[in-house]
């Protein structure tokens, strides 16, 4: 691992010749297009050239380079069978082992470039105890043997490393690279599906209720019913919500607009549907199919179906019913608004009853989206 | 559930074995009294294969010699039959009482919705016809149906609980109905700013809720007017 680390540093030096990279704010809003990792690397190096704390950082760099070289020599003796080029993938890093722990299925692997850029870690040193040691642990830097050992026992550092990684993770998710990684995980349904029956197994997204660590555990946000649920697994229920942050889910859905929103159609389609001729079309179609949609209790169309070109979120849809493209959309639209009806021996319970429906509004959607004035 | 090795001469009763099997935590014990009344079984003999044998097995009076394959089929029929009787039994007063106790114990789990604050749920079927859909969990706080959290519950037929059971329970025990006067609504936000469409939708839904409240108020006024 460390021999590749030294390669990384030499690569950084090469990058110094490039002009200044993009600013952080652009990548954080995911507006930048592609190549985020390279940008950060350049940006980081550029910062070393210009900023005041440059000297310290350079010293650190030198130390780390030396350390890496020492390690490299040791490793070459011990593990000579590793080829220097591919060793990274063969040796398990702290990050990959952390992400493979049971209960950590929601975590994406933050790229080392992102963590190595000090700018991305601004302010975290005051939030995490034993910040430096924890950071070294995350990046698999071996502690300096010459330095007098003032470290507490390993579990404490391990704990801070997890916290630090979580907080870095929350920031990383808001970058383009993070969103892309999470999109892959979303497609593979690593976060699970919505427990609500009428959401028909819509994949969900992890979300925090607070951006400060230690407040609440991670929750799952369903884009279809726009509600939050607790994860099923015991282990997942112990993960801090701040490690995903409050903004990620919203930003993800704003970035990947083809994922069906709370209206059962991609947000792009919502805009299209508000155009007058399309609205009429939808209205007539939905009036035709509304009767059928109300009676289809079981086996309805799960997601907004094959009409969307992109595979995102629709990729696992296997139960597409055989129907024309037009009816598929309208059916799925009306299905999305399906509300669970309480009935007793087949009769709907009246609103006037004490045990009558009181929460229908929670799942209700306007028939015509333009009613909302979006 | 597949490793059935319980013999009829086993010391345990069949129903006890059945209720103790993993995945059957939602079922309650059916009274012998209810089981022995043939009126309660009307129509079930056409639904269940080997009806009489299965019935004997449930009642622990199975004393027939048969090969393993038939035996296994009878076992399966017995479980199916128990489920169908269960759906009828839990609509009786005693059945409701038993399910009420289980509900109070939290045997059915809690609502996965965060804003329901772990409100207990009840099993509900989506159809009264067997083999149409697995059991779902109904939460009275958000009035919605959820998939059961564990995979072993996903194989239980919803018809073993029926579509009416939770609602009858709340008719019978109205004090169980949670207060829904101050409901919370989650609105996703980016960097603290609510997302436009979601905020609009939340407002629209709130209007619907207020309309409902007004209607309920007018019903109440009507009621009071009639009394006076």
Tab-separated table of C-alpha atoms in Angstrom, chain A residues 28-29 174 194-198 201 207 209 219-221 223 225-230 232 246-248 250-251 253-254 262-263 267 270 297-298 340-346 349 351-367 371-374, chain B residues 91 111-115 124-127 132-133 136 138 140-150 163-165 167-168 170-171 174-175 177 180 183-192 195-198 200-201 204-206 208-209 212 215-216 219 222-223 226:
chain	number	residue	atom	x	y	z
A	28	UNK	CA	-19.894	20.422	-3.860
A	29	UNK	CA	-22.973	21.434	-5.754
A	174	UNK	CA	-22.116	15.850	-1.923
A	194	UNK	CA	-39.231	1.102	0.886
A	195	UNK	CA	-41.144	-0.944	3.473
A	196	UNK	CA	-44.424	0.673	2.469
A	197	UNK	CA	-46.425	-1.859	0.531
A	198	UNK	CA	-47.865	0.579	-2.008
A	201	UNK	CA	-40.140	-1.942	-3.493
A	207	UNK	CA	-30.487	10.236	5.111
A	209	UNK	CA	-31.829	13.958	10.488
A	219	UNK	CA	-32.809	6.781	8.293
A	220	UNK	CA	-33.977	5.784	4.841
A	221	UNK	CA	-35.739	8.197	2.531
A	223	UNK	CA	-38.408	9.089	-3.113
A	225	UNK	CA	-43.725	8.401	-0.774
A	226	UNK	CA	-41.330	11.175	0.349
A	227	UNK	CA	-41.171	9.749	3.829
A	228	UNK	CA	-38.451	8.424	6.096
A	229	UNK	CA	-38.140	4.944	7.575
A	230	UNK	CA	-35.884	3.154	10.001
A	232	UNK	CA	-34.493	-3.028	9.211
A	246	UNK	CA	-29.356	15.821	5.738
A	247	UNK	CA	-28.675	17.155	2.265
A	248	UNK	CA	-27.449	14.113	0.405
A	250	UNK	CA	-32.282	15.748	-1.733
A	251	UNK	CA	-29.209	16.561	-3.777
A	253	UNK	CA	-32.671	13.301	-6.400
A	254	UNK	CA	-32.016	16.738	-7.838
A	262	UNK	CA	-43.385	11.762	-5.086
A	263	UNK	CA	-45.657	12.313	-8.051
A	267	UNK	CA	-39.537	15.630	-12.063
A	270	UNK	CA	-43.877	16.913	-14.051
A	297	UNK	CA	-54.769	-4.039	-4.939
A	298	UNK	CA	-52.043	-6.535	-5.654
A	340	UNK	CA	-54.212	2.055	1.479
A	341	UNK	CA	-57.930	1.886	2.220
A	342	UNK	CA	-59.122	0.648	5.542
A	343	UNK	CA	-62.079	-1.600	5.114
A	344	UNK	CA	-64.137	-3.840	7.269
A	345	UNK	CA	-65.711	-6.877	5.577
A	346	UNK	CA	-65.249	-5.174	2.257
A	349	UNK	CA	-64.781	2.737	6.960
A	351	UNK	CA	-64.808	9.283	7.887
A	352	UNK	CA	-67.428	9.833	10.570
A	353	UNK	CA	-66.370	6.755	12.500
A	354	UNK	CA	-64.000	7.192	15.376
A	355	UNK	CA	-61.728	4.612	13.818
A	356	UNK	CA	-62.217	6.148	10.386
A	357	UNK	CA	-59.460	7.353	8.100
A	358	UNK	CA	-57.603	10.411	9.393
A	359	UNK	CA	-54.271	10.164	7.607
A	360	UNK	CA	-55.169	9.858	3.951
A	361	UNK	CA	-53.746	13.299	3.278
A	362	UNK	CA	-50.293	11.954	4.089
A	363	UNK	CA	-50.257	9.780	0.978
A	364	UNK	CA	-52.496	11.930	-1.172
A	365	UNK	CA	-51.223	13.590	-4.332
A	366	UNK	CA	-53.020	16.139	-6.472
A	367	UNK	CA	-54.587	14.527	-9.543
A	371	UNK	CA	-52.579	22.266	-9.024
A	372	UNK	CA	-49.462	22.751	-6.959
A	373	UNK	CA	-48.299	25.532	-9.223
A	374	UNK	CA	-44.886	23.988	-9.781
B	91	UNK	CA	-62.741	-11.834	14.439
B	111	UNK	CA	-44.014	0.769	12.359
B	112	UNK	CA	-40.903	1.390	10.244
B	113	UNK	CA	-41.960	4.995	9.603
B	114	UNK	CA	-39.720	7.263	11.638
B	115	UNK	CA	-42.392	9.832	12.443
B	124	UNK	CA	-53.367	-7.573	7.898
B	125	UNK	CA	-54.145	-9.424	4.697
B	126	UNK	CA	-54.695	-7.759	1.357
B	127	UNK	CA	-57.177	-10.404	0.347
B	132	UNK	CA	-53.036	-14.183	-3.191
B	133	UNK	CA	-50.658	-12.045	-1.152
B	136	UNK	CA	-48.637	-6.959	5.616
B	138	UNK	CA	-50.780	-2.157	9.408
B	140	UNK	CA	-52.916	2.775	12.910
B	141	UNK	CA	-50.882	5.918	13.400
B	142	UNK	CA	-50.123	6.511	9.732
B	143	UNK	CA	-52.932	4.232	8.481
B	144	UNK	CA	-50.719	2.478	5.994
B	145	UNK	CA	-49.623	-1.059	5.220
B	146	UNK	CA	-45.994	-2.128	5.247
B	147	UNK	CA	-44.066	-5.202	4.255
B	148	UNK	CA	-43.031	-7.226	7.301
B	149	UNK	CA	-39.389	-6.584	8.202
B	150	UNK	CA	-38.198	-10.169	8.311
B	163	UNK	CA	-58.512	-7.898	5.507
B	164	UNK	CA	-60.863	-6.880	8.288
B	165	UNK	CA	-59.068	-7.883	11.462
B	167	UNK	CA	-60.174	-2.474	11.779
B	168	UNK	CA	-62.476	-4.674	13.794
B	170	UNK	CA	-60.016	-0.788	16.604
B	171	UNK	CA	-63.806	-0.828	16.558
B	174	UNK	CA	-61.406	2.388	20.382
B	175	UNK	CA	-59.039	3.531	23.111
B	177	UNK	CA	-56.631	4.552	18.338
B	180	UNK	CA	-53.556	12.040	15.180
B	183	UNK	CA	-49.103	14.834	12.832
B	184	UNK	CA	-45.590	15.438	11.597
B	185	UNK	CA	-44.557	15.545	8.002
B	186	UNK	CA	-41.054	15.043	6.700
B	187	UNK	CA	-39.860	17.442	4.016
B	188	UNK	CA	-36.426	16.815	2.513
B	189	UNK	CA	-34.022	19.726	2.439
B	190	UNK	CA	-30.695	20.560	0.849
B	191	UNK	CA	-28.366	22.566	3.078
B	192	UNK	CA	-31.341	23.398	5.246
B	195	UNK	CA	-36.988	21.290	-1.712
B	196	UNK	CA	-39.536	23.296	-3.642
B	197	UNK	CA	-41.886	20.594	-4.962
B	198	UNK	CA	-41.839	18.731	-1.679
B	200	UNK	CA	-45.465	22.633	-2.041
B	201	UNK	CA	-46.759	19.102	-1.741
B	204	UNK	CA	-51.111	20.967	-0.266
B	205	UNK	CA	-51.415	17.909	1.938
B	206	UNK	CA	-51.751	20.098	4.985
B	208	UNK	CA	-56.293	18.549	2.713
B	209	UNK	CA	-55.781	17.716	6.352
B	212	UNK	CA	-60.737	16.967	6.829
B	215	UNK	CA	-65.473	18.226	7.955
B	216	UNK	CA	-65.023	16.310	11.185
B	219	UNK	CA	-70.060	16.227	11.730
B	222	UNK	CA	-74.408	18.085	13.422
B	223	UNK	CA	-74.347	15.342	16.034
B	226	UNK	CA	-79.395	16.448	16.770
